[in-house]
PDB file of C-alpha atoms in Angstrom:
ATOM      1  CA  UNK A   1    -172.021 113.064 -81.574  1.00 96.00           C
ATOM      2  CA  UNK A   2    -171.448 114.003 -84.921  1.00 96.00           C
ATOM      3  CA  UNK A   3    -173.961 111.005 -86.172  1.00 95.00           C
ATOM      4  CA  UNK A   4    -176.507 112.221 -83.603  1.00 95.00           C
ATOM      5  CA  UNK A   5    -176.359 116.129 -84.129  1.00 97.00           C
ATOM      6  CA  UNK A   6    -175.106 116.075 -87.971  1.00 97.00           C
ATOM      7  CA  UNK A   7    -172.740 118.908 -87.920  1.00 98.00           C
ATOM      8  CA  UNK A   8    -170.312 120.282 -85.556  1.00 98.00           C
ATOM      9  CA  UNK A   9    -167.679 123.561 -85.877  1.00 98.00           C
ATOM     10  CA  UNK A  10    -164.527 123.127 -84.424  1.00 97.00           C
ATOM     11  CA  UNK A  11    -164.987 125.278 -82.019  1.00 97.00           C
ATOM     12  CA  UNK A  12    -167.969 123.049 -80.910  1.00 98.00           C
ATOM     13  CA  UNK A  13    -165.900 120.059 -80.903  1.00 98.00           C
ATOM     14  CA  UNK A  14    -163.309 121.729 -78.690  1.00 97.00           C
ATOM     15  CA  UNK A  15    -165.812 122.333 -76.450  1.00 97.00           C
ATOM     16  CA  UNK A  16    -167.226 118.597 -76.689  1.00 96.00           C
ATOM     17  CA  UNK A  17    -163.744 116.779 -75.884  1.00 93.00           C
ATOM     18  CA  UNK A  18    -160.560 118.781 -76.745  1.00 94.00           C
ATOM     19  CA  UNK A  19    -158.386 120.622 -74.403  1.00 92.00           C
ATOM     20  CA  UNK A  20    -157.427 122.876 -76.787  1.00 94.00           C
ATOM     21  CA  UNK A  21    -157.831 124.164 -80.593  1.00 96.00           C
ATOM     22  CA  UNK A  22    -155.090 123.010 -81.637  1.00 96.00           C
ATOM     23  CA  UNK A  23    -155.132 119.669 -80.343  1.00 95.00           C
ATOM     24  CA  UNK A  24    -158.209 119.191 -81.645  1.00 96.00           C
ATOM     25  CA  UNK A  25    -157.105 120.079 -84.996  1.00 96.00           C
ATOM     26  CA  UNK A  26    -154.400 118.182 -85.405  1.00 96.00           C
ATOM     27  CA  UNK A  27    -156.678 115.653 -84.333  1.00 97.00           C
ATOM     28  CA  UNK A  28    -159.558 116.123 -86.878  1.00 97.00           C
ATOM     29  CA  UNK A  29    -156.672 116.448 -89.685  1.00 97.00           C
ATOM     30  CA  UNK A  30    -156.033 112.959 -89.424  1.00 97.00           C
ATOM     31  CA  UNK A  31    -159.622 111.796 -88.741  1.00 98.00           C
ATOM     32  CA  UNK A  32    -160.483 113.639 -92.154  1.00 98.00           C
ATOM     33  CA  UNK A  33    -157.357 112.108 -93.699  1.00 97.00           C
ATOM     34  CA  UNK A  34    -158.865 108.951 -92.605  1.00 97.00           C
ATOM     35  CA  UNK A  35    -162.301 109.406 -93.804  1.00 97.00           C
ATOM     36  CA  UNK A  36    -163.730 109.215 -90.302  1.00 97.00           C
ATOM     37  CA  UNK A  37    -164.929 112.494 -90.841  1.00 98.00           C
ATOM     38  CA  UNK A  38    -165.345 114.820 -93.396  1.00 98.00           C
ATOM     39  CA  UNK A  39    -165.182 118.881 -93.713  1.00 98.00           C
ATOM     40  CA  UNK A  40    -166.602 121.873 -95.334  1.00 97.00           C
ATOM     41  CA  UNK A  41    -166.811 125.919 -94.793  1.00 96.00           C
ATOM     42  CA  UNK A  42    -169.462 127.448 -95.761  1.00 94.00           C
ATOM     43  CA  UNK A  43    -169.586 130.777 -97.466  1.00 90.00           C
ATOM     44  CA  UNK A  44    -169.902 133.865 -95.190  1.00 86.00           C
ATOM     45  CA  UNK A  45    -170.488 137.562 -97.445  1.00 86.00           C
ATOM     46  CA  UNK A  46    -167.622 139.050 -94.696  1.00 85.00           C
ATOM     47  CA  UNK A  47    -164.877 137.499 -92.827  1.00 86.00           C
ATOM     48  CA  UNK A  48    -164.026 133.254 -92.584  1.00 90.00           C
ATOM     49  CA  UNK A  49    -166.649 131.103 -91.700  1.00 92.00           C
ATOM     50  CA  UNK A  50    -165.347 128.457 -89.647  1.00 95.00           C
ATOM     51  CA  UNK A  51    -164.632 124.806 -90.675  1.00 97.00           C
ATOM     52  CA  UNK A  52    -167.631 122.700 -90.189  1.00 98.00           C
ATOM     53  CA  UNK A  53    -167.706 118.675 -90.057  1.00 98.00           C
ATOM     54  CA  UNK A  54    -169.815 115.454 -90.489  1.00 98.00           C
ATOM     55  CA  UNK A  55    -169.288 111.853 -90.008  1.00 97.00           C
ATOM     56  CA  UNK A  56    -167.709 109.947 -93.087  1.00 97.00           C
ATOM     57  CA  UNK A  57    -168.181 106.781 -94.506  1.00 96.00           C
ATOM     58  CA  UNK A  58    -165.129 105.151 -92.328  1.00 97.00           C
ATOM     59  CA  UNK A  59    -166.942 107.065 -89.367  1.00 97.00           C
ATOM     60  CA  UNK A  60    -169.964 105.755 -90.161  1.00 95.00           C
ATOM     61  CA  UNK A  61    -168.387 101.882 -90.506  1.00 96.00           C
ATOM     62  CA  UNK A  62    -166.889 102.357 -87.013  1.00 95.00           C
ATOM     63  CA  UNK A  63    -170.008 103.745 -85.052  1.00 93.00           C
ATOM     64  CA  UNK A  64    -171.570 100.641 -86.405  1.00 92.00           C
ATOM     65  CA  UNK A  65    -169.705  98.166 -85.627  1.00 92.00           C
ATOM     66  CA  UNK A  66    -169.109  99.631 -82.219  1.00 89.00           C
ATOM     67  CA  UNK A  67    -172.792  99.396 -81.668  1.00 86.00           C
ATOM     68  CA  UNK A  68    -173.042  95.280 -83.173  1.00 88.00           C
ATOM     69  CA  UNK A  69    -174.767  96.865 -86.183  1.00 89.00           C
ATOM     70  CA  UNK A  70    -174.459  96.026 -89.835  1.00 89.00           C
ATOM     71  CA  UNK A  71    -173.330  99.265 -91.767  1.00 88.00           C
ATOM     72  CA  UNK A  72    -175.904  98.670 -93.796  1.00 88.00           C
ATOM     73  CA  UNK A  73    -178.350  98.751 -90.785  1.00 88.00           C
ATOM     74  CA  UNK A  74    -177.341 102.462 -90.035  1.00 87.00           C
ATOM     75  CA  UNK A  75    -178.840 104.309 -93.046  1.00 87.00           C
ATOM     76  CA  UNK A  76    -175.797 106.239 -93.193  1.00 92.00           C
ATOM     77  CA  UNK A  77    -175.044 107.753 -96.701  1.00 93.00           C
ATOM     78  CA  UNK A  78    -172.149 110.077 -97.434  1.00 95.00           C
ATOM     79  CA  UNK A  79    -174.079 112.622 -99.729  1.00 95.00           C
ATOM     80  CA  UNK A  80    -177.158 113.566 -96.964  1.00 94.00           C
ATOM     81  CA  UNK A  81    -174.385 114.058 -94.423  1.00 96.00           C
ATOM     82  CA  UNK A  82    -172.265 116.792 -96.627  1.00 96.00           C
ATOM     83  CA  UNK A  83    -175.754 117.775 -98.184  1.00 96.00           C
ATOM     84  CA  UNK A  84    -176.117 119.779 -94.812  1.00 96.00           C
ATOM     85  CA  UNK A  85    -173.376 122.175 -96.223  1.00 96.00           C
ATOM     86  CA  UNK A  86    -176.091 123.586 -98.696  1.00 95.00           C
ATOM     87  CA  UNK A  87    -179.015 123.029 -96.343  1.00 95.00           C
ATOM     88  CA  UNK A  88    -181.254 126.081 -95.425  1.00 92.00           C
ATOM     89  CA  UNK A  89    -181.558 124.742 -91.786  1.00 93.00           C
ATOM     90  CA  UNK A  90    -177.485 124.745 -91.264  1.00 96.00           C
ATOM     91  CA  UNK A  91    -177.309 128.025 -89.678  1.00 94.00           C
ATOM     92  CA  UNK A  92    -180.000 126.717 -87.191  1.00 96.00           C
ATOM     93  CA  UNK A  93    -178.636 123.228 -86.686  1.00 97.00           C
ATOM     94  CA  UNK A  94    -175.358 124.925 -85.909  1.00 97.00           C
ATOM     95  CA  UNK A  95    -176.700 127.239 -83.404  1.00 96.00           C
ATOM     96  CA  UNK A  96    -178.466 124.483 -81.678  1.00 97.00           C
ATOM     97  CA  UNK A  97    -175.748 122.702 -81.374  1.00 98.00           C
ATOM     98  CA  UNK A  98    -173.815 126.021 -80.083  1.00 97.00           C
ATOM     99  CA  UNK A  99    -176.198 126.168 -77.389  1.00 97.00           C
ATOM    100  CA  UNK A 100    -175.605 122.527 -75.646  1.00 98.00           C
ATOM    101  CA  UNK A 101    -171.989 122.205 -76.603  1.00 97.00           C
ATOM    102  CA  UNK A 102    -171.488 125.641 -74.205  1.00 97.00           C
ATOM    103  CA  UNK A 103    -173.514 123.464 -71.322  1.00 97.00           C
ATOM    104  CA  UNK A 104    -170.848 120.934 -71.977  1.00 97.00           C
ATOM    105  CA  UNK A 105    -167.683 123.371 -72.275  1.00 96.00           C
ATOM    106  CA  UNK A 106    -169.334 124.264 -68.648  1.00 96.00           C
ATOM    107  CA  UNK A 107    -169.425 120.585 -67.520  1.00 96.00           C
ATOM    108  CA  UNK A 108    -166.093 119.579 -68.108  1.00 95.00           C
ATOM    109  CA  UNK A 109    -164.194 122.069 -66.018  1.00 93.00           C
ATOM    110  CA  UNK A 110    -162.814 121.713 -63.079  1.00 92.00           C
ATOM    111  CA  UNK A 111    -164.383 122.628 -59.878  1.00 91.00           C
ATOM    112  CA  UNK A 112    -167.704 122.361 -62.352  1.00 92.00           C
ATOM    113  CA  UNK A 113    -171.277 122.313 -60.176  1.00 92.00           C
ATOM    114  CA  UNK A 114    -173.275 121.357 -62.733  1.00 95.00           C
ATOM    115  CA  UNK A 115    -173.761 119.047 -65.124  1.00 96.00           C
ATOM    116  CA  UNK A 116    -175.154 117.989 -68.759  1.00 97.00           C
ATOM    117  CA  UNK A 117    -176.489 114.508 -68.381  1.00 96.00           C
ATOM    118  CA  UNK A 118    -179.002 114.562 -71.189  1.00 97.00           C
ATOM    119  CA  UNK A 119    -178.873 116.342 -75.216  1.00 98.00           C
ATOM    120  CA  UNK A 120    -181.378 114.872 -77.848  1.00 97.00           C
ATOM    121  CA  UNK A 121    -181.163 115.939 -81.621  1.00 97.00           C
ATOM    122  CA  UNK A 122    -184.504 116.958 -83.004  1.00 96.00           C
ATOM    123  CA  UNK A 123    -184.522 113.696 -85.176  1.00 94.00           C
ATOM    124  CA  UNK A 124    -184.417 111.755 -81.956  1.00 95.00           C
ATOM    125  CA  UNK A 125    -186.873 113.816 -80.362  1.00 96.00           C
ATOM    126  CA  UNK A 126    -189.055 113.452 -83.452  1.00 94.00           C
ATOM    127  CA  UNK A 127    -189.123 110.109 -83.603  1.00 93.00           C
ATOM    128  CA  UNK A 128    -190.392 109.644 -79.854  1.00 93.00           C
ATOM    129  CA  UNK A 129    -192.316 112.590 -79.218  1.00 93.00           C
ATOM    130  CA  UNK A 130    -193.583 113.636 -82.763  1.00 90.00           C
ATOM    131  CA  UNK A 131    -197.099 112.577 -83.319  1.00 92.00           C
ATOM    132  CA  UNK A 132    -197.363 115.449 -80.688  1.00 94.00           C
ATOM    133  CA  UNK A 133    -194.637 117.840 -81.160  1.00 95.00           C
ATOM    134  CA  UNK A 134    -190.718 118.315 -82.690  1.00 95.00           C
ATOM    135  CA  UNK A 135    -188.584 120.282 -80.658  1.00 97.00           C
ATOM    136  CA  UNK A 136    -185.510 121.964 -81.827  1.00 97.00           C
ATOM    137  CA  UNK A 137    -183.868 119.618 -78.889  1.00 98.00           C
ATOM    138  CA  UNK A 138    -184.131 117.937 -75.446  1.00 97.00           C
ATOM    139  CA  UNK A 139    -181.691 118.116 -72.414  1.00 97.00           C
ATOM    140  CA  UNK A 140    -181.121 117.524 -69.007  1.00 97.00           C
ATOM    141  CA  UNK A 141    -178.827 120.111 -66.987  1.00 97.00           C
ATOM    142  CA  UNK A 142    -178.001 119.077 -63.030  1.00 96.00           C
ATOM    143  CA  UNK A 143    -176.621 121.649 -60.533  1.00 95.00           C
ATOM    144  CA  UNK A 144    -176.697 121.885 -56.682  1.00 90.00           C
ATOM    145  CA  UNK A 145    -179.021 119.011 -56.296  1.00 90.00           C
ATOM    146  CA  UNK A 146    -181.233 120.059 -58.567  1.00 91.00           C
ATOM    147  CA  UNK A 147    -182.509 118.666 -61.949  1.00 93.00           C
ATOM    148  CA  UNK A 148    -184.464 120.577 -65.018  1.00 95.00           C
ATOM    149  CA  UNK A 149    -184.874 118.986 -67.823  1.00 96.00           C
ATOM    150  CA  UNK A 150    -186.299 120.912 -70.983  1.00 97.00           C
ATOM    151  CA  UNK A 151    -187.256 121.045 -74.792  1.00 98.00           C
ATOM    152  CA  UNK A 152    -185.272 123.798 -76.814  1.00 98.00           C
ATOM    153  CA  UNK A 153    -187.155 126.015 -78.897  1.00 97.00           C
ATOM    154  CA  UNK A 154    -184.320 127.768 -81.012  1.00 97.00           C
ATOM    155  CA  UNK A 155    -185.421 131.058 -83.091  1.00 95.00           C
ATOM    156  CA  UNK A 156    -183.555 132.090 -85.871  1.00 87.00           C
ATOM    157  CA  UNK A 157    -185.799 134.943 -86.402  1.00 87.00           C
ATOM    158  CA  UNK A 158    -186.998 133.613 -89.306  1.00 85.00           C
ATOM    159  CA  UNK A 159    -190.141 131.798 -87.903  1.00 86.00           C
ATOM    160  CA  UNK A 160    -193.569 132.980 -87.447  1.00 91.00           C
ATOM    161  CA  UNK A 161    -193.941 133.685 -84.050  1.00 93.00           C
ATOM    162  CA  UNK A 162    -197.864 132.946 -84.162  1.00 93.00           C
ATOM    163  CA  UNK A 163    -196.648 129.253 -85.479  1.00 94.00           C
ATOM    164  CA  UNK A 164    -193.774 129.082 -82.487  1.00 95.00           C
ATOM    165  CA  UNK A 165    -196.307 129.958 -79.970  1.00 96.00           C
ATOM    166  CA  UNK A 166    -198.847 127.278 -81.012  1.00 96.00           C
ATOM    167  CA  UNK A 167    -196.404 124.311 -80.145  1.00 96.00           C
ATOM    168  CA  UNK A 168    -197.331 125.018 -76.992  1.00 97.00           C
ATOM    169  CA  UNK A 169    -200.780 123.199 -77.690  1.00 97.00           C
ATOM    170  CA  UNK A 170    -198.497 120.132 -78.950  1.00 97.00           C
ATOM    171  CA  UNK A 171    -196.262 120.189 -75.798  1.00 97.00           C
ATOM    172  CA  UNK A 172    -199.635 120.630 -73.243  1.00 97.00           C
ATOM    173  CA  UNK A 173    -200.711 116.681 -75.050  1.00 96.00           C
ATOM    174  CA  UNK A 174    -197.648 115.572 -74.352  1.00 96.00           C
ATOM    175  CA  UNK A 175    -197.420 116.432 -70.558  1.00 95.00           C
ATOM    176  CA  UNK A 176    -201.156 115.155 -70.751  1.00 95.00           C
ATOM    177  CA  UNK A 177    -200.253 111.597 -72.116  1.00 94.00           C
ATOM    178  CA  UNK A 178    -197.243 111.248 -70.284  1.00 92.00           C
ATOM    179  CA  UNK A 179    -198.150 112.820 -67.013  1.00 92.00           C
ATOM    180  CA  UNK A 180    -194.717 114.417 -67.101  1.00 92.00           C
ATOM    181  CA  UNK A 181    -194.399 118.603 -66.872  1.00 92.00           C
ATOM    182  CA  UNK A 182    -191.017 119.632 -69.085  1.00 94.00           C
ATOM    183  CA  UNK A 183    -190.413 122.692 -69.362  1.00 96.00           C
ATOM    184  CA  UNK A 184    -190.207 124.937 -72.654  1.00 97.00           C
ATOM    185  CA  UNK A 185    -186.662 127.178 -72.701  1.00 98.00           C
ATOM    186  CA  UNK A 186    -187.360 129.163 -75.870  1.00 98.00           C
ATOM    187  CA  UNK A 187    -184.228 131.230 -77.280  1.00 97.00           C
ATOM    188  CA  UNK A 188    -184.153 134.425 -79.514  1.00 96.00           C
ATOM    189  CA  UNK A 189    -181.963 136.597 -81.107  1.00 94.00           C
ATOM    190  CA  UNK A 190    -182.676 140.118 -79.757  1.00 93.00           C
ATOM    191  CA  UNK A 191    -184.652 141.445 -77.012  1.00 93.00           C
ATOM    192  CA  UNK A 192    -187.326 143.153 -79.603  1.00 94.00           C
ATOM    193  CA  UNK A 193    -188.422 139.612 -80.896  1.00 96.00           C
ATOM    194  CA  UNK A 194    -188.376 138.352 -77.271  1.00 96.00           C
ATOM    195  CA  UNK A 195    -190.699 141.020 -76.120  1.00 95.00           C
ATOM    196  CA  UNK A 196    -192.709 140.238 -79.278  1.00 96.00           C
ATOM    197  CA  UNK A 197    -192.871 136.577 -78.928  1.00 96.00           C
ATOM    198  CA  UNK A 198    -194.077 136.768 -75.197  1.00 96.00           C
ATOM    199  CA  UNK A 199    -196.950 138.322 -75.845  1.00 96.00           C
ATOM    200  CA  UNK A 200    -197.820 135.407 -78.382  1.00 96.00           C
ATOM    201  CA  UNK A 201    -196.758 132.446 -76.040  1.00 97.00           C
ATOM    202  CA  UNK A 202    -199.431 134.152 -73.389  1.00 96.00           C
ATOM    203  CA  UNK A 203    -202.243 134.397 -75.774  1.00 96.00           C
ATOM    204  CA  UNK A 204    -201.385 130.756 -76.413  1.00 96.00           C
ATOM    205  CA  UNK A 205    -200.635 129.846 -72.659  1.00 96.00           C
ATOM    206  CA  UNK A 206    -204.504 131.306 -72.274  1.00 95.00           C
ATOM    207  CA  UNK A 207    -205.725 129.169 -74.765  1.00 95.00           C
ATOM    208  CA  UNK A 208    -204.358 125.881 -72.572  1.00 95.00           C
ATOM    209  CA  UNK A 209    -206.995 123.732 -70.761  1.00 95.00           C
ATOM    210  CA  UNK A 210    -203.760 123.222 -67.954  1.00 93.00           C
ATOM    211  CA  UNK A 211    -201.162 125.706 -68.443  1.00 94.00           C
ATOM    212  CA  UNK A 212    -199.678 124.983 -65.525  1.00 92.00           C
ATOM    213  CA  UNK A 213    -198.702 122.181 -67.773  1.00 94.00           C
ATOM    214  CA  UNK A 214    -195.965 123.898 -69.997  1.00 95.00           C
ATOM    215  CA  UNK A 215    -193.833 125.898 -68.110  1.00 95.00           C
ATOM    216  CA  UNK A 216    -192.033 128.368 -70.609  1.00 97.00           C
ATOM    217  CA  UNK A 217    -189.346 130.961 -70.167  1.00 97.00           C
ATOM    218  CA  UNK A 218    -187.449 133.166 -72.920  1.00 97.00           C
ATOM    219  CA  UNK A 219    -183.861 134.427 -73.304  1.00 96.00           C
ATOM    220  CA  UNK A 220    -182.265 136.352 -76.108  1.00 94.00           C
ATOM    221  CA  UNK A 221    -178.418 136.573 -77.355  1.00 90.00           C
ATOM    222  CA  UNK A 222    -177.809 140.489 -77.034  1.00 86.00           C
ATOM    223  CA  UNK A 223    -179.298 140.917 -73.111  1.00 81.00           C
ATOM    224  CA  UNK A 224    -177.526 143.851 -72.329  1.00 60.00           C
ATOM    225  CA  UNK A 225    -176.289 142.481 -68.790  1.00 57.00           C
ATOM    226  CA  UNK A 226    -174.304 140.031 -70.235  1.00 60.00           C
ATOM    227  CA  UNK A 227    -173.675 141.180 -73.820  1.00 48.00           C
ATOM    228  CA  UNK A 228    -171.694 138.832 -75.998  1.00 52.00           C
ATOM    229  CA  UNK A 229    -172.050 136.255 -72.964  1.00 66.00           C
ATOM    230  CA  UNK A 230    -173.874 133.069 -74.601  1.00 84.00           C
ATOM    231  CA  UNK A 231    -173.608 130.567 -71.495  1.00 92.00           C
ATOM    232  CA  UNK A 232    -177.106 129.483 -70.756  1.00 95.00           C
ATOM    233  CA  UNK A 233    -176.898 128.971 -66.980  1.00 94.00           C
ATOM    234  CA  UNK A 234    -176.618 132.677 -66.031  1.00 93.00           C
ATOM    235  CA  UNK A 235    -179.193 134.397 -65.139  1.00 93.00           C
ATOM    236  CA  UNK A 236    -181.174 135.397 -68.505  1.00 94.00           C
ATOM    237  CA  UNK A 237    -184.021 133.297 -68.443  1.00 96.00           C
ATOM    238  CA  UNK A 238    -187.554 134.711 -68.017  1.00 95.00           C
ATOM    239  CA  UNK A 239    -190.559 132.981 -67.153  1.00 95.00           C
ATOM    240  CA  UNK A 240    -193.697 133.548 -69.331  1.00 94.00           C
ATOM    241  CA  UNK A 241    -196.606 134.694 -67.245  1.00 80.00           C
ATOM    242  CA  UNK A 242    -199.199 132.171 -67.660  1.00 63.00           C
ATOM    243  CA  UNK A 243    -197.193 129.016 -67.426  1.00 56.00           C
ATOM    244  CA  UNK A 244    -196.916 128.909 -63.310  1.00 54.00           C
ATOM    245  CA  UNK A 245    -194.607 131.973 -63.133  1.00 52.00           C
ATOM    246  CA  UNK A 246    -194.666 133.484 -59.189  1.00 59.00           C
ATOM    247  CA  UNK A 247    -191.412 135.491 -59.633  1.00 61.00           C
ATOM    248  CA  UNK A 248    -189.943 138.413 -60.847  1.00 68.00           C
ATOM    249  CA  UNK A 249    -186.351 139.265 -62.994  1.00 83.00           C
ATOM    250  CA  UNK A 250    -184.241 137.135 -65.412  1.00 91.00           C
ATOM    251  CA  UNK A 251    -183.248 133.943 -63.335  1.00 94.00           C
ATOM    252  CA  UNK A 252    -179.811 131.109 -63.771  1.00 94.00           C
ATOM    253  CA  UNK A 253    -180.765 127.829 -65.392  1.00 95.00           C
ATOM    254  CA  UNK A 254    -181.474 125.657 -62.070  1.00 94.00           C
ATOM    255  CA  UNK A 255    -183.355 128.769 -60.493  1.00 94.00           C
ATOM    256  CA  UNK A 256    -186.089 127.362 -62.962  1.00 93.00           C
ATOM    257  CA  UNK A 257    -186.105 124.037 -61.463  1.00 90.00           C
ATOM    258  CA  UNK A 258    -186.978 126.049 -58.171  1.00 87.00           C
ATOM    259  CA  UNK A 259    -189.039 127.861 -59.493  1.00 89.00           C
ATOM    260  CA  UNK A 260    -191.183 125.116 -61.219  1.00 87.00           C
ATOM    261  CA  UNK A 261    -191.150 122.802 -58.105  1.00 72.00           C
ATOM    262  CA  UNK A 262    -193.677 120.316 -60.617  1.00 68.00           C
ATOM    263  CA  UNK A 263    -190.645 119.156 -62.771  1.00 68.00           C
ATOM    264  CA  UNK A 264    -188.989 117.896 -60.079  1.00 58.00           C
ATOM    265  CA  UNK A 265    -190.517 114.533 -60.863  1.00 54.00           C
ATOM    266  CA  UNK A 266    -190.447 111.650 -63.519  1.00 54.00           C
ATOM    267  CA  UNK A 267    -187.899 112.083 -66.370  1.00 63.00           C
ATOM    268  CA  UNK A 268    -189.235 113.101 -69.639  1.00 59.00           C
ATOM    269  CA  UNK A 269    -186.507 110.687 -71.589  1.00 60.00           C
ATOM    270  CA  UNK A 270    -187.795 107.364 -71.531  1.00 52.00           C
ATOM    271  CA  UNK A 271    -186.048 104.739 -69.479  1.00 43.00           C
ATOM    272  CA  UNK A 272    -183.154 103.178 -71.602  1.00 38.00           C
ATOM    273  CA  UNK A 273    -185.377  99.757 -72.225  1.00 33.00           C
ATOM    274  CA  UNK A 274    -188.379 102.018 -73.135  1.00 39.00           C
ATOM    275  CA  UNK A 275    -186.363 103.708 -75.447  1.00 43.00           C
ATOM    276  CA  UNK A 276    -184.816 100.820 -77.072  1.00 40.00           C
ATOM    277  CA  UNK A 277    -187.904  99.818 -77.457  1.00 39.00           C
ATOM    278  CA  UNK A 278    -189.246 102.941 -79.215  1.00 47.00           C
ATOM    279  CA  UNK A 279    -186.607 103.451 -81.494  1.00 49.00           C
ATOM    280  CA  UNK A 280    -185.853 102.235 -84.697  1.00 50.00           C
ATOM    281  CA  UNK A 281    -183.661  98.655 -84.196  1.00 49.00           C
ATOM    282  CA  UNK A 282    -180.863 100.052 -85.819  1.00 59.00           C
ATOM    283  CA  UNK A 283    -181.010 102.666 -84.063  1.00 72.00           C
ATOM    284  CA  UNK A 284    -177.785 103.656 -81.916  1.00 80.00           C
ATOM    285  CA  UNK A 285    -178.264 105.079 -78.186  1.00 85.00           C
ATOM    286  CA  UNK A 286    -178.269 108.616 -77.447  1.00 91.00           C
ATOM    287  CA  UNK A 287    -174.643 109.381 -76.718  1.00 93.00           C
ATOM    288  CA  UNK A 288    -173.384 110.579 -73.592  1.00 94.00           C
ATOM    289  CA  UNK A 289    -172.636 114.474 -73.847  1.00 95.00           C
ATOM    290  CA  UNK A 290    -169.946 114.169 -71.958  1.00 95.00           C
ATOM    291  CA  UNK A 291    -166.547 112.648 -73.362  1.00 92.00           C
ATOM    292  CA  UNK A 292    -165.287 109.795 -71.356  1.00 86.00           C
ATOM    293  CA  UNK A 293    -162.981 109.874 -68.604  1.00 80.00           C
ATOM    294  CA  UNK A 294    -159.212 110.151 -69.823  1.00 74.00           C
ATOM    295  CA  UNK A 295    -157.098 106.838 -68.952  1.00 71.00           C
ATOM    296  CA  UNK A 296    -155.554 106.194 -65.677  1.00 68.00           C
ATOM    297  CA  UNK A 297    -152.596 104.781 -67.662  1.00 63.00           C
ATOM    298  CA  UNK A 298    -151.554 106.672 -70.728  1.00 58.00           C
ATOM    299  CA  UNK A 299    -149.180 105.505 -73.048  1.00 57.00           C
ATOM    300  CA  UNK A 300    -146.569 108.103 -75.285  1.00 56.00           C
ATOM    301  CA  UNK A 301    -147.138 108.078 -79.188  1.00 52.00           C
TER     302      UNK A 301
END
């Protein structure tokens, strides 16, 4: 995961595979020891940022070989993956990341009706879908029978909401050449740049030979229902009116899939041939969001 998203918090990698925070750091202390991973915190002007990781050279060694690569093969070089500690883009990178490690936190317990079966990193989705457009992510979220797939658009509040809204243009040639409707799930930070930023995504919608074709909805992090909740399968999402939109009021993540009966179709993510075949050959599969199943047999240390 780390290899495919870049960076992780601990608190993300909790929610990934750990049962609890301190297992998992007890865990990542030896990992880090071990140079399977490596660690930095960023600087925060109040309070403690928390501890933020990448994949090391020993972790980078393993993955390969796990995969019959040469390490060579990978591209995998220690100083891009800690560069990310002084990249502009980490506060973005993290909070996409936030965003599908909460869908997994949600998968994994018990009693759970739905599911994560699909998260692409914006490199991966670059590299397959970006001679047409470069989403901030991909997933695929499962739940009562249903199935919605979607490209992330995640706002910082730092982009130009006139260039945000254009994508749409990029994502209406992709459902074109691929005959395959995928929705757009754009998030923002407050409810004054959501209201904002709808207005621009229906000028663009009207600009669409086929709008019908990009299905987008908006949420925001401070809605006041469900201040300080950030799980993305309540009911904050909010369909833009212009991309097939027949109801009313905020709706939960699968209510989408109903509402867009059109997705309900071919799956955006290329069959796992197809995408061998598209990616580069060193190129390692997408992982699997979730973490394997624990042994039936389990040994003491």
């Amino acid at each position: 995961m780390l290899h495919e998203h870049k960076v992780l918090t601990t608190q993300q990698i909790v929610e990934l595979c750990y049962p609890s925070m301190r297992a998992a750091n007890h865990r990542l202390l030896d990992l880090f020891k071990w140079r399977v991973v490596d660690r930095f915190q960023p600087f925060v002007s109040s309070g403690t940022a928390p501890m933020h990781y990448v994949l090391d050279i020993a972790g980078s060694v393993a993955l390969a070989y796990e995969d019959g690569l040469d390490p060579k093969q990978l591209g995998y070089r220690h100083e891009d993956a800690i560069g990310i500690a002084h990249s502009l883009r980490l506060a973005h990178t993290v909070g996409v990341n936030g965003f599908f490690t909460t869908l997994v936190a949600l998968s994994r317990r018990p009693g759970a009706r739905g599911q994560l079966t699909a998260w692409w990193s914006e490199l991966r989705c670059g590299r397959l879908f970006g001679d047409m457009v470069r989403p901030d992510a991909y997933g695929r979220w499962r739940e009562d029978g249903h199935r919605i797939e979607f490209f992330l658009e995640f706002d910082f509040g730092t982009e130009d909401l006139g260039k945000l809204a254009h994508k749409l243009h990029g994502y209406e040639k992709l459902a074109t050449a691929t005959g395959i409707t995928t929705p757009v799930l754009v998030w923002l930070p407050t409810n004054r740049r959501e209201t904002t930023a709808r207005r621009a995504f229906v000028d663009a919608l009207c600009q669409l030979d086929h709008p019908t074709l990009v299905p987008v909805a908006t949420s925001t992090a401070d809605i006041a229902d469900i201040a300080g909740e950030n799980n993305p399968t309540v009911p904050r999402w909010l369909p833009v009116a212009g991309s097939s939109s027949r109801r009313p009021g905020r709706l939960r993540l699968v209510e989408l899939a109903q509402l867009w009966p059109q997705i309900d179709g071919p799956t955006t993510a290329p069959s796992s041939t197809a995408a061998q075949a598209q990616q580069a050959p060193a190129e390692p599969a997408a992982p699997d969001p979730l973490p394997p199943p624990l042994p039936t047999s389990r040994f003491r240390r």
